[in-house]
Every structure is written in structure tokens, then in C-alpha cells.
PDB file of C-alpha atoms and ligand atoms in Angstrom:
ATOM      1  CA  MET U   1     125.217  81.748 112.740  1.00 59.00           C
ATOM      2  CA  MET U   2     123.073  81.838 115.853  1.00 67.00           C
ATOM      3  CA  LYS U   3     121.188  85.054 116.352  1.00 78.00           C
ATOM      4  CA  ASP U   4     121.856  87.006 119.535  1.00 90.00           C
ATOM      5  CA  LEU U   5     118.550  87.988 121.145  1.00 94.00           C
ATOM      6  CA  THR U   6     118.756  90.939 123.524  1.00 95.00           C
ATOM      7  CA  GLY U   7     116.380  93.257 125.346  1.00 94.00           C
ATOM      8  CA  LYS U   8     116.393  95.450 122.240  1.00 96.00           C
ATOM      9  CA  THR U   9     115.233  92.696 119.891  1.00 97.00           C
ATOM     10  CA  GLN U  10     111.841  93.499 118.368  1.00 98.00           C
ATOM     11  CA  ILE U  11     109.562  90.473 118.576  1.00 98.00           C
ATOM     12  CA  ALA U  12     106.396  89.581 116.675  1.00 98.00           C
ATOM     13  CA  GLY U  13     104.733  86.268 115.894  1.00 98.00           C
ATOM     14  CA  VAL U  14     101.746  84.387 114.563  1.00 98.00           C
ATOM     15  CA  MET U  15      98.854  83.185 116.715  1.00 98.00           C
ATOM     16  CA  GLY U  16      97.017  80.125 115.462  1.00 98.00           C
ATOM     17  CA  TRP U  17      95.669  76.758 116.581  1.00 98.00           C
ATOM     18  CA  PRO U  18      97.318  74.700 115.349  1.00 97.00           C
ATOM     19  CA  VAL U  19     100.118  77.030 114.296  1.00 97.00           C
ATOM     20  CA  GLY U  20     102.729  74.544 113.097  1.00 95.00           C
ATOM     21  CA  HIS U  21     101.600  74.715 109.468  1.00 92.00           C
ATOM     22  CA  SER U  22     102.045  78.494 109.228  1.00 95.00           C
ATOM     23  CA  ARG U  23     104.664  79.684 106.771  1.00 96.00           C
ATOM     24  CA  SER U  24     104.789  83.152 108.339  1.00 97.00           C
ATOM     25  CA  PRO U  25     107.806  82.434 110.615  1.00 97.00           C
ATOM     26  CA  ARG U  26     109.745  81.381 107.509  1.00 97.00           C
ATOM     27  CA  LEU U  27     108.571  84.466 105.589  1.00 98.00           C
ATOM     28  CA  HIS U  28     109.324  87.039 108.283  1.00 98.00           C
ATOM     29  CA  GLY U  29     112.478  85.208 109.346  1.00 97.00           C
ATOM     30  CA  TYR U  30     113.782  85.512 105.785  1.00 97.00           C
ATOM     31  CA  TRP U  31     113.164  89.257 105.702  1.00 98.00           C
ATOM     32  CA  LEU U  32     114.717  89.813 109.149  1.00 98.00           C
ATOM     33  CA  THR U  33     117.896  88.074 108.002  1.00 97.00           C
ATOM     34  CA  ARG U  34     117.854  89.707 104.564  1.00 97.00           C
ATOM     35  CA  TYR U  35     117.712  93.227 106.043  1.00 98.00           C
ATOM     36  CA  GLY U  36     119.942  92.444 109.044  1.00 97.00           C
ATOM     37  CA  LEU U  37     117.307  93.627 111.519  1.00 98.00           C
ATOM     38  CA  ASP U  38     117.400  92.974 115.244  1.00 97.00           C
ATOM     39  CA  GLY U  39     114.104  91.130 115.324  1.00 98.00           C
ATOM     40  CA  ALA U  40     112.488  87.745 115.799  1.00 98.00           C
ATOM     41  CA  TYR U  41     109.217  86.261 114.586  1.00 98.00           C
ATOM     42  CA  ILE U  42     107.839  83.259 116.438  1.00 98.00           C
ATOM     43  CA  PRO U  43     104.960  80.767 116.213  1.00 98.00           C
ATOM     44  CA  LEU U  44     102.495  81.313 119.070  1.00 98.00           C
ATOM     45  CA  PRO U  45     100.156  78.347 119.661  1.00 98.00           C
ATOM     46  CA  VAL U  46      97.037  80.009 121.097  1.00 98.00           C
ATOM     47  CA  LYS U  47      93.949  77.926 121.877  1.00 98.00           C
ATOM     48  CA  PRO U  48      90.650  79.235 120.473  1.00 98.00           C
ATOM     49  CA  ASP U  49      89.279  80.384 123.851  1.00 98.00           C
ATOM     50  CA  LYS U  50      92.550  82.105 124.840  1.00 98.00           C
ATOM     51  CA  ILE U  51      92.827  84.618 122.008  1.00 98.00           C
ATOM     52  CA  GLY U  52      91.728  87.557 124.181  1.00 98.00           C
ATOM     53  CA  GLU U  53      94.287  86.821 126.873  1.00 98.00           C
ATOM     54  CA  ALA U  54      96.993  86.234 124.284  1.00 98.00           C
ATOM     55  CA  LEU U  55      96.338  89.528 122.488  1.00 98.00           C
ATOM     56  CA  ARG U  56      96.237  91.530 125.712  1.00 98.00           C
ATOM     57  CA  ALA U  57      99.573  89.956 126.644  1.00 98.00           C
ATOM     58  CA  LEU U  58     101.323  91.379 123.565  1.00 98.00           C
ATOM     59  CA  PRO U  59     101.963  94.884 125.001  1.00 98.00           C
ATOM     60  CA  VAL U  60     102.551  93.439 128.482  1.00 98.00           C
ATOM     61  CA  LEU U  61     105.369  91.277 127.111  1.00 98.00           C
ATOM     62  CA  GLY U  62     106.805  94.070 124.981  1.00 98.00           C
ATOM     63  CA  LEU U  63     106.001  92.365 121.679  1.00 98.00           C
ATOM     64  CA  ARG U  64     105.448  94.474 118.530  1.00 98.00           C
ATOM     65  CA  GLY U  65     102.347  92.585 117.414  1.00 98.00           C
ATOM     66  CA  ALA U  66     101.193  89.405 115.739  1.00 98.00           C
ATOM     67  CA  ASN U  67      99.585  87.848 112.736  1.00 98.00           C
ATOM     68  CA  LEU U  68      96.373  85.971 113.366  1.00 98.00           C
ATOM     69  CA  THR U  69      95.458  82.829 111.532  1.00 97.00           C
ATOM     70  CA  ILE U  70      92.817  80.107 111.829  1.00 96.00           C
ATOM     71  CA  PRO U  71      90.732  80.074 114.051  1.00 98.00           C
ATOM     72  CA  HIS U  72      91.334  83.606 115.377  1.00 98.00           C
ATOM     73  CA  LYS U  73      90.720  85.986 112.487  1.00 98.00           C
ATOM     74  CA  GLU U  74      87.158  86.879 113.482  1.00 97.00           C
ATOM     75  CA  THR U  75      87.067  86.082 117.193  1.00 98.00           C
ATOM     76  CA  ALA U  76      90.019  88.433 117.857  1.00 98.00           C
ATOM     77  CA  ILE U  77      88.047  91.547 116.904  1.00 98.00           C
ATOM     78  CA  PRO U  78      86.402  92.322 120.286  1.00 98.00           C
ATOM     79  CA  PHE U  79      89.794  92.171 122.023  1.00 98.00           C
ATOM     80  CA  LEU U  80      91.423  94.877 119.903  1.00 98.00           C
ATOM     81  CA  ASP U  81      91.204  98.569 120.837  1.00 98.00           C
ATOM     82  CA  GLU U  82      90.589  99.614 117.259  1.00 98.00           C
ATOM     83  CA  ILE U  83      90.194  97.961 113.889  1.00 98.00           C
ATOM     84  CA  ASP U  84      90.753  99.845 110.665  1.00 98.00           C
ATOM     85  CA  ASP U  85      88.385 100.228 107.767  1.00 96.00           C
ATOM     86  CA  LEU U  86      89.688  97.258 105.788  1.00 96.00           C
ATOM     87  CA  ALA U  87      89.349  94.883 108.740  1.00 98.00           C
ATOM     88  CA  ARG U  88      85.841  96.184 109.370  1.00 97.00           C
ATOM     89  CA  ARG U  89      84.809  95.645 105.754  1.00 95.00           C
ATOM     90  CA  VAL U  90      86.308  92.152 105.573  1.00 96.00           C
ATOM     91  CA  GLY U  91      85.001  91.285 109.033  1.00 96.00           C
ATOM     92  CA  ALA U  92      88.326  89.691 109.949  1.00 97.00           C
ATOM     93  CA  VAL U  93      91.715  90.709 111.294  1.00 98.00           C
ATOM     94  CA  ASN U  94      94.975  89.009 110.306  1.00 98.00           C
ATOM     95  CA  THR U  95      97.450  91.530 111.744  1.00 98.00           C
ATOM     96  CA  ALA U  96      97.600  93.126 115.198  1.00 98.00           C
ATOM     97  CA  ILE U  97      99.935  96.030 115.871  1.00 98.00           C
ATOM     98  CA  VAL U  98     100.945  97.255 119.330  1.00 98.00           C
ATOM     99  CA  ARG U  99     100.943 101.052 119.220  1.00 98.00           C
ATOM    100  CA  GLU U 100     103.206 103.432 121.169  1.00 97.00           C
ATOM    101  CA  ASP U 101     100.672 103.756 123.985  1.00 98.00           C
ATOM    102  CA  GLY U 102     100.280  99.980 124.272  1.00 98.00           C
ATOM    103  CA  SER U 103      96.890  99.874 122.561  1.00 98.00           C
ATOM    104  CA  LEU U 104      96.156  97.291 119.876  1.00 98.00           C
ATOM    105  CA  LEU U 105      95.239  98.079 116.278  1.00 98.00           C
ATOM    106  CA  GLY U 106      93.840  95.366 114.029  1.00 98.00           C
ATOM    107  CA  THR U 107      94.001  95.366 110.248  1.00 98.00           C
ATOM    108  CA  ASN U 108      93.505  92.963 107.368  1.00 98.00           C
ATOM    109  CA  THR U 109      96.454  92.686 104.998  1.00 98.00           C
ATOM    110  CA  ASP U 110      94.971  89.850 102.904  1.00 98.00           C
ATOM    111  CA  VAL U 111      93.259  92.533 100.811  1.00 98.00           C
ATOM    112  CA  PHE U 112      96.621  94.157 100.027  1.00 98.00           C
ATOM    113  CA  GLY U 113      98.176  90.709  99.494  1.00 98.00           C
ATOM    114  CA  PHE U 114      95.603  89.701  96.916  1.00 98.00           C
ATOM    115  CA  SER U 115      95.707  92.910  94.896  1.00 97.00           C
ATOM    116  CA  GLN U 116      99.492  93.287  95.024  1.00 97.00           C
ATOM    117  CA  ASN U 117      99.895  89.720  93.812  1.00 98.00           C
ATOM    118  CA  LEU U 118      97.825  90.508  90.713  1.00 97.00           C
ATOM    119  CA  LEU U 119      99.279  93.966  90.108  1.00 95.00           C
ATOM    120  CA  THR U 120     102.920  92.919  90.384  1.00 95.00           C
ATOM    121  CA  ALA U 121     102.199  90.081  87.931  1.00 96.00           C
ATOM    122  CA  GLY U 122     101.203  92.717  85.378  1.00 94.00           C
ATOM    123  CA  PHE U 123      97.438  92.835  85.810  1.00 94.00           C
ATOM    124  CA  SER U 124      96.210  96.381  85.172  1.00 89.00           C
ATOM    125  CA  GLY U 125      94.078  98.520  82.896  1.00 78.00           C
ATOM    126  CA  GLN U 126      90.395  99.333  82.738  1.00 75.00           C
ATOM    127  CA  ASP U 127      89.477  96.541  80.331  1.00 74.00           C
ATOM    128  CA  SER U 128      90.679  93.897  82.722  1.00 79.00           C
ATOM    129  CA  LYS U 129      88.588  95.318  85.561  1.00 82.00           C
ATOM    130  CA  LYS U 130      85.159  94.758  84.113  1.00 92.00           C
ATOM    131  CA  ALA U 131      83.758  91.589  85.593  1.00 96.00           C
ATOM    132  CA  ALA U 132      85.218  89.200  88.141  1.00 97.00           C
ATOM    133  CA  THR U 133      83.894  85.745  88.997  1.00 98.00           C
ATOM    134  CA  VAL U 134      84.792  84.535  92.481  1.00 98.00           C
ATOM    135  CA  LEU U 135      84.456  80.821  93.254  1.00 98.00           C
ATOM    136  CA  GLY U 136      83.715  80.244  96.948  1.00 98.00           C
ATOM    137  CA  ALA U 137      82.120  82.170  99.798  1.00 97.00           C
ATOM    138  CA  GLY U 138      84.307  81.332 102.794  1.00 95.00           C
ATOM    139  CA  GLY U 139      86.692  83.483 104.812  1.00 92.00           C
ATOM    140  CA  ALA U 140      89.188  83.843 101.976  1.00 95.00           C
ATOM    141  CA  ALA U 141      86.498  85.085  99.582  1.00 97.00           C
ATOM    142  CA  ARG U 142      85.749  88.055 101.838  1.00 97.00           C
ATOM    143  CA  ALA U 143      89.200  89.636 101.534  1.00 97.00           C
ATOM    144  CA  VAL U 144      89.286  88.886  97.794  1.00 98.00           C
ATOM    145  CA  ILE U 145      85.933  90.611  97.225  1.00 97.00           C
ATOM    146  CA  VAL U 146      86.956  93.712  99.186  1.00 96.00           C
ATOM    147  CA  ALA U 147      90.188  93.828  97.136  1.00 96.00           C
ATOM    148  CA  LEU U 148      88.288  93.518  93.842  1.00 96.00           C
ATOM    149  CA  GLU U 149      85.951  96.312  94.883  1.00 94.00           C
ATOM    150  CA  ASP U 150      88.915  98.577  95.699  1.00 94.00           C
ATOM    151  CA  MET U 151      90.640  97.660  92.442  1.00 94.00           C
ATOM    152  CA  GLY U 152      87.636  99.125  90.639  1.00 92.00           C
ATOM    153  CA  PHE U 153      85.822  96.086  89.252  1.00 94.00           C
ATOM    154  CA  GLU U 154      82.481  97.028  87.728  1.00 92.00           C
ATOM    155  CA  SER U 155      80.831  93.756  88.694  1.00 95.00           C
ATOM    156  CA  ILE U 156      81.754  90.902  91.020  1.00 96.00           C
ATOM    157  CA  THR U 157      79.852  87.615  91.052  1.00 97.00           C
ATOM    158  CA  ILE U 158      80.185  84.976  93.754  1.00 98.00           C
ATOM    159  CA  VAL U 159      79.586  81.378  92.688  1.00 98.00           C
ATOM    160  CA  ASN U 160      79.272  78.916  95.531  1.00 97.00           C
ATOM    161  CA  ARG U 161      78.045  75.390  96.187  1.00 96.00           C
ATOM    162  CA  SER U 162      75.827  76.608  99.054  1.00 96.00           C
ATOM    163  CA  LEU U 163      73.889  79.516  97.625  1.00 96.00           C
ATOM    164  CA  ASP U 164      72.609  80.668 101.019  1.00 97.00           C
ATOM    165  CA  LYS U 165      76.180  81.111 102.279  1.00 97.00           C
ATOM    166  CA  ALA U 166      77.015  83.237  99.255  1.00 97.00           C
ATOM    167  CA  GLU U 167      73.868  85.322  99.739  1.00 96.00           C
ATOM    168  CA  LYS U 168      74.758  85.919 103.374  1.00 95.00           C
ATOM    169  CA  LEU U 169      78.226  87.020 102.330  1.00 95.00           C
ATOM    170  CA  ARG U 170      76.805  89.384  99.696  1.00 95.00           C
ATOM    171  CA  ASP U 171      74.377  90.956 102.189  1.00 93.00           C
ATOM    172  CA  ASN U 172      77.077  91.201 104.784  1.00 91.00           C
ATOM    173  CA  LEU U 173      79.589  92.905 102.518  1.00 89.00           C
ATOM    174  CA  GLN U 174      76.968  95.475 101.474  1.00 74.00           C
ATOM    175  CA  GLN U 175      78.557  96.346  98.177  1.00 67.00           C
ATOM    176  CA  GLY U 176      75.321  97.344  96.483  1.00 70.00           C
ATOM    177  CA  LYS U 177      74.674  96.385  92.893  1.00 78.00           C
ATOM    178  CA  LYS U 178      78.269  95.518  92.094  1.00 92.00           C
ATOM    179  CA  LEU U 179      78.163  92.261  94.001  1.00 95.00           C
ATOM    180  CA  SER U 180      75.855  89.407  93.008  1.00 95.00           C
ATOM    181  CA  VAL U 181      75.477  85.697  93.575  1.00 97.00           C
ATOM    182  CA  GLN U 182      74.927  82.822  91.135  1.00 97.00           C
ATOM    183  CA  PRO U 183      74.727  79.028  91.459  1.00 96.00           C
ATOM    184  CA  TRP U 184      77.380  76.748  89.877  1.00 95.00           C
ATOM    185  CA  ASP U 185      75.124  75.853  86.942  1.00 95.00           C
ATOM    186  CA  LYS U 186      75.289  79.473  85.724  1.00 96.00           C
ATOM    187  CA  LEU U 187      79.076  79.426  85.604  1.00 97.00           C
ATOM    188  CA  ALA U 188      79.471  78.970  81.836  1.00 97.00           C
ATOM    189  CA  GLY U 189      77.463  82.131  81.063  1.00 97.00           C
ATOM    190  CA  LEU U 190      79.386  84.075  83.688  1.00 97.00           C
ATOM    191  CA  LEU U 191      82.770  82.965  82.395  1.00 98.00           C
ATOM    192  CA  GLU U 192      81.900  84.341  78.946  1.00 97.00           C
ATOM    193  CA  GLN U 193      81.655  87.817  80.490  1.00 96.00           C
ATOM    194  CA  SER U 194      84.570  87.543  82.908  1.00 97.00           C
ATOM    195  CA  SER U 195      87.852  89.406  82.747  1.00 96.00           C
ATOM    196  CA  LEU U 196      89.106  87.698  85.942  1.00 97.00           C
ATOM    197  CA  LEU U 197      88.403  84.311  87.521  1.00 98.00           C
ATOM    198  CA  VAL U 198      89.450  83.686  91.129  1.00 98.00           C
ATOM    199  CA  ASN U 199      89.285  80.395  93.020  1.00 98.00           C
ATOM    200  CA  THR U 200      88.878  80.970  96.763  1.00 98.00           C
ATOM    201  CA  THR U 201      87.560  77.483  97.534  1.00 97.00           C
ATOM    202  CA  SER U 202      89.761  74.790  99.002  1.00 96.00           C
ATOM    203  CA  LEU U 203      89.245  72.675  95.877  1.00 97.00           C
ATOM    204  CA  GLY U 204      92.495  71.788  94.140  1.00 96.00           C
ATOM    205  CA  MET U 205      94.523  71.968  97.354  1.00 96.00           C
ATOM    206  CA  VAL U 206      96.688  68.958  98.233  1.00 95.00           C
ATOM    207  CA  GLY U 207      94.403  66.400  99.913  1.00 96.00           C
ATOM    208  CA  GLN U 208      91.179  68.051  98.642  1.00 97.00           C
ATOM    209  CA  PRO U 209      89.069  67.143  95.610  1.00 96.00           C
ATOM    210  CA  GLU U 210      90.008  68.793  92.301  1.00 95.00           C
ATOM    211  CA  LEU U 211      88.201  71.889  91.079  1.00 96.00           C
ATOM    212  CA  GLU U 212      86.628  70.660  87.874  1.00 93.00           C
ATOM    213  CA  ILE U 213      85.315  73.415  85.666  1.00 95.00           C
ATOM    214  CA  ASP U 214      85.080  73.840  81.924  1.00 97.00           C
ATOM    215  CA  LEU U 215      87.068  76.935  81.024  1.00 98.00           C
ATOM    216  CA  SER U 216      86.088  76.957  77.345  1.00 98.00           C
ATOM    217  CA  PRO U 217      83.645  79.921  77.624  1.00 98.00           C
ATOM    218  CA  LEU U 218      86.303  82.116  79.283  1.00 98.00           C
ATOM    219  CA  PRO U 219      87.859  84.744  76.962  1.00 97.00           C
ATOM    220  CA  LEU U 220      91.554  84.070  76.357  1.00 97.00           C
ATOM    221  CA  GLN U 221      92.595  87.496  77.654  1.00 96.00           C
ATOM    222  CA  ALA U 222      90.867  86.910  81.029  1.00 97.00           C
ATOM    223  CA  TRP U 223      93.180  86.519  84.030  1.00 97.00           C
ATOM    224  CA  VAL U 224      92.955  83.458  86.253  1.00 98.00           C
ATOM    225  CA  THR U 225      94.226  83.262  89.827  1.00 98.00           C
ATOM    226  CA  ASP U 226      93.970  80.762  92.646  1.00 98.00           C
ATOM    227  CA  ILE U 227      94.479  81.446  96.322  1.00 96.00           C
ATOM    228  CA  VAL U 228      95.488  77.812  96.778  1.00 96.00           C
ATOM    229  CA  TYR U 229      99.297  77.528  96.648  1.00 94.00           C
ATOM    230  CA  THR U 230      99.782  73.887  97.574  1.00 94.00           C
ATOM    231  CA  PRO U 231     100.369  72.880  94.794  1.00 95.00           C
ATOM    232  CA  LEU U 232     101.645  76.077  93.249  1.00 96.00           C
ATOM    233  CA  MET U 233     100.268  75.142  89.829  1.00 96.00           C
ATOM    234  CA  THR U 234      96.744  73.977  90.608  1.00 97.00           C
ATOM    235  CA  SER U 235      94.908  72.184  87.839  1.00 96.00           C
ATOM    236  CA  LEU U 236      92.793  75.332  87.359  1.00 98.00           C
ATOM    237  CA  LEU U 237      95.940  77.361  86.680  1.00 98.00           C
ATOM    238  CA  SER U 238      97.580  74.776  84.456  1.00 97.00           C
ATOM    239  CA  GLU U 239      94.392  74.330  82.392  1.00 98.00           C
ATOM    240  CA  ALA U 240      94.075  78.101  82.033  1.00 98.00           C
ATOM    241  CA  LYS U 241      97.744  78.494  81.125  1.00 98.00           C
ATOM    242  CA  LYS U 242      97.519  75.722  78.557  1.00 98.00           C
ATOM    243  CA  ARG U 243      94.749  77.544  76.689  1.00 98.00           C
ATOM    244  CA  GLY U 244      96.646  80.851  76.818  1.00 98.00           C
ATOM    245  CA  ASN U 245      95.098  82.809  79.719  1.00 98.00           C
ATOM    246  CA  PRO U 246      97.415  84.885  81.914  1.00 97.00           C
ATOM    247  CA  VAL U 247      97.643  83.114  85.301  1.00 98.00           C
ATOM    248  CA  VAL U 248      98.867  84.154  88.759  1.00 98.00           C
ATOM    249  CA  ASP U 249      99.569  81.575  91.464  1.00 98.00           C
ATOM    250  CA  GLY U 250      98.517  82.028  95.080  1.00 97.00           C
ATOM    251  CA  LEU U 251     101.917  82.159  96.751  1.00 97.00           C
ATOM    252  CA  GLY U 252     102.323  85.875  96.048  1.00 97.00           C
ATOM    253  CA  MET U 253      99.203  86.665  98.072  1.00 98.00           C
ATOM    254  CA  LEU U 254     100.772  85.042 101.141  1.00 97.00           C
ATOM    255  CA  LEU U 255     104.061  86.877 100.608  1.00 98.00           C
ATOM    256  CA  HIS U 256     102.570  90.314  99.918  1.00 98.00           C
ATOM    257  CA  GLN U 257     100.102  90.087 102.819  1.00 98.00           C
ATOM    258  CA  GLY U 258     103.108  89.871 105.145  1.00 98.00           C
ATOM    259  CA  ARG U 259     104.528  93.233 104.031  1.00 98.00           C
ATOM    260  CA  PRO U 260     102.341  95.740 105.952  1.00 98.00           C
ATOM    261  CA  GLY U 261     102.764  93.833 109.232  1.00 98.00           C
ATOM    262  CA  PHE U 262     106.522  93.552 108.785  1.00 98.00           C
ATOM    263  CA  ALA U 263     106.745  97.278 108.006  1.00 98.00           C
ATOM    264  CA  ALA U 264     104.714  98.199 111.111  1.00 98.00           C
ATOM    265  CA  TRP U 265     106.634  95.907 113.486  1.00 98.00           C
ATOM    266  CA  PHE U 266     110.170  96.144 112.136  1.00 98.00           C
ATOM    267  CA  GLY U 267     110.203  99.495 110.291  1.00 98.00           C
ATOM    268  CA  LYS U 268     111.019  98.321 106.769  1.00 98.00           C
ATOM    269  CA  ASP U 269     108.733  97.648 103.782  1.00 97.00           C
ATOM    270  CA  PRO U 270     110.205  94.346 102.592  1.00 98.00           C
ATOM    271  CA  GLU U 271     110.490  93.108  99.021  1.00 98.00           C
ATOM    272  CA  VAL U 272     108.896  90.050  97.453  1.00 98.00           C
ATOM    273  CA  THR U 273     111.538  88.425  95.253  1.00 97.00           C
ATOM    274  CA  GLU U 274     112.082  85.136  93.403  1.00 96.00           C
ATOM    275  CA  ASP U 275     114.588  84.139  96.070  1.00 97.00           C
ATOM    276  CA  LEU U 276     111.944  84.663  98.780  1.00 97.00           C
ATOM    277  CA  ARG U 277     109.441  82.586  96.801  1.00 97.00           C
ATOM    278  CA  SER U 278     111.834  79.637  96.613  1.00 95.00           C
ATOM    279  CA  PHE U 279     112.783  79.995 100.275  1.00 96.00           C
ATOM    280  CA  VAL U 280     109.170  80.032 101.520  1.00 95.00           C
ATOM    281  CA  LEU U 281     108.273  77.131  99.252  1.00 91.00           C
ATOM    282  CA  GLY U 282     111.065  75.094 100.824  1.00 87.00           C
ATOM    283  CA  GLU U 283     111.154  71.515  99.700  1.00 56.00           C
ATOM    284  CA  SER U 284     107.663  70.470 100.617  1.00 49.00           C
ATOM    285  CA  LEU U 285     105.871  72.129  97.705  1.00 44.00           C
ATOM    286  CA  SER U 286     106.132  71.635  93.990  1.00 43.00           C
TER     287      SER U 286
HETATM  288  P1  ATR H 301      88.095  79.620 103.835  1.00 59.01           P
HETATM  289  O1  ATR H 301      87.774  80.390 105.069  1.00 59.01           O
HETATM  290  O2  ATR H 301      89.526  79.189 103.716  1.00 59.01           O
HETATM  291  O3  ATR H 301      87.606  80.272 102.580  1.00 59.01           O
HETATM  292  P2  ATR H 301      85.786  77.905 104.206  1.00 59.01           P
HETATM  293  O4  ATR H 301      85.090  78.967 104.951  1.00 59.01           O
HETATM  294  O5  ATR H 301      85.722  76.517 104.728  1.00 59.01           O
HETATM  295  O6  ATR H 301      87.331  78.215 104.016  1.00 59.01           O
HETATM  296  O7  ATR H 301      85.266  77.930 102.701  1.00 59.01           O
HETATM  297  C1  ATR H 301      85.636  76.982 101.788  1.00 59.01           C
HETATM  298  C2  ATR H 301      84.963  77.288 100.431  1.00 59.01           C
HETATM  299  O8  ATR H 301      85.229  76.193  99.576  1.00 59.01           O
HETATM  300  C3  ATR H 301      83.445  77.435 100.525  1.00 59.01           C
HETATM  301  O9  ATR H 301      83.021  78.359  99.566  1.00 59.01           O
HETATM  302  C4  ATR H 301      82.980  76.021 100.189  1.00 59.01           C
HETATM  303  O10 ATR H 301      81.689  75.951  99.640  1.00 59.01           O
HETATM  304  P3  ATR H 301      80.386  75.830 100.603  1.00 59.01           P
HETATM  305  O11 ATR H 301      80.140  77.186 101.152  1.00 59.01           O
HETATM  306  O12 ATR H 301      79.324  75.363  99.718  1.00 59.01           O
HETATM  307  O13 ATR H 301      80.774  74.829 101.661  1.00 59.01           O
HETATM  308  C5  ATR H 301      84.000  75.638  99.129  1.00 59.01           C
HETATM  309  N1  ATR H 301      84.106  74.181  99.008  1.00 59.01           N
HETATM  310  C6  ATR H 301      84.774  73.350  99.833  1.00 59.01           C
HETATM  311  N2  ATR H 301      84.650  72.058  99.413  1.00 59.01           N
HETATM  312  C7  ATR H 301      83.875  72.109  98.291  1.00 59.01           C
HETATM  313  C8  ATR H 301      83.390  71.113  97.367  1.00 59.01           C
HETATM  314  N3  ATR H 301      83.685  69.804  97.522  1.00 59.01           N
HETATM  315  N4  ATR H 301      82.632  71.531  96.330  1.00 59.01           N
HETATM  316  C9  ATR H 301      82.332  72.847  96.155  1.00 59.01           C
HETATM  317  N5  ATR H 301      82.759  73.818  96.989  1.00 59.01           N
HETATM  318  C10 ATR H 301      83.519  73.461  98.032  1.00 59.01           C
END
């Protein structure tokens, strides 16, 4: 049935360029229908140099806020009135909230998304929080590293093709001795010590080269997760699963990261369910 939009309808959206690929309208649209809320969530195509104007327009237009995706996550920061601690630590904002007084608060819910995805899959306990190996040093790695730090990991090692990029990330995140950097050729030794392996590179994504690593040194009780979710079962995850490691796919991170924004805009902390997973996957993923 067609939804009746009125002056009372609460509206939020996602700003990106391009924005057509974003699954957030599907995600938030599902929750709005599921909870019968008078709200709408729309794609907002915002060119890179227009992010400031677009953000400042949110309170002017009476919108509740917006998610920010590529290429706006970092460039949006100067246009927000305040960013919270998580966004400051990650150095990126993915959620903007219009407050009562019309000011804009920026936060980063990717951190929550990553840790909730692991925790709801059953990951817990001190033993599993010893050493994490993070593949990749791009934007996605930043939120993952902040999440791992907050989850209480004793050591976090970034492994990246370009070592200088990983070193910059380490220095920038200022996590002291917990965070270190190693080149790819040290991976086997690192895996031996790891209780969690995370892929944050684009390798293994549809249309990208495969991530080819030898998992044999990894202990069988170590958890393996991938932030890539197209395909859902990346070859990293299927290899790990085949040898008996617990694995967590990347779709849950996307779904859980939507929760804090939805709660702030529409007043309800929404649930991540199997039905939601299938709905967001649609028919285009396998
Ligand atoms: P995002 O912001 O989504 O993390 P990004 O900043 O482009 O994307 O980072 C992509 C990550 O995948 C980087 O760590 C990149 O390694 P480099 O820093 O060396 O570029 C990694 N990556 C992409 N293609 C790769 C490849 N063919 N081999 C190894 N690493 C690759």
C-alpha cells in the first residue's frame, strides 16, 4: 500500500556520490514498515563539493538527519556543530543527527556495527580477545580498529600492502603499544598468535581480485570475519569455515551500524533479524 507522507512524517536519508548503490534506504525502509512508524528514508545524491551545503540544509528542511557514505565521511566533519568521541577517534562520520535546537551532531556507528556483529554471533570471552590481525589500512580499517580497542583486545596488528599507509594509520589512531604494523610477509607468524582475523580490504569483493592467504597457521578456535558482504561467503570465510574456524559474514556490520541512527531519528532501537538479512540481500547477492 502506498505510504501517506504528511507534515508530521519524520524524514532522514543517506548522502553519497554516487548514492544509488547504498542499501541504507532498503534497511531503514524495512524497519519503518516493520514498526509502523510515520517516517521516510531517502537517497540523497550529494556531489563531493556540496556536502557542507547539504548538511546545513538538513535542519532548514526539517529533516531528522542523514547517513553519510563515500565520499563524505571525512569531508563532512568541519560542517557539523559537534562530533562525538567515536567519530573523533575514527576520524570519520557516518551519521548526522539534527538536534532539538537545529544543531548537527556527527557520530560513527560503524564501530558499533562491527562489534555488535561479532558479539551477536557469539564472540565473547577474554581468551578470544587476545590478539587481532587486521588486513587493510583504508577507511574501513579505522572503525574496525577502534572497535577492537573498545572490545578489549590486548594487541592489534595491521597488515597492509602499503606499509607506509598502515604506519600513518597507526600513528594517527594513537593507540599506544596495543597497535602495531607488519608487512604481508609476516602474516604466517601473526596468524599463529591470532584469536581474530579481520579482512577490511576490498579483496574478495565481487569484481575485485581474491584475497589469497594461507590460513594453516591460524588456530582453529580463532574467529574470522570479513567486512566484504558481496558475496556474503567470501573465499576467506568459506576457507576458514571449511577448516573449522568460527566465521561471521560482513552483512551484520551494515545492519547493526544502522541501529543508532534509526533510534536517534525515529525513536526506536530496531532489531536485526534473519528476515531483515534476507530482505536487505534482495536478489542481487548470493
Ligand atoms: P576502504 O576505505 O573501503 O577501506 P580503501 O581506503 O581504498 O577502502 O582501502 C582499501 C584497502 O584494501 C587498503 O588497505 C588497500 O591496500 P593499500 O593501502 O596497499 O592500497 C587494500 N587493497 C586493495 N586492493 C589490494 C590488492 N590488490 N592487494 C592488497 N591490498 C589491496
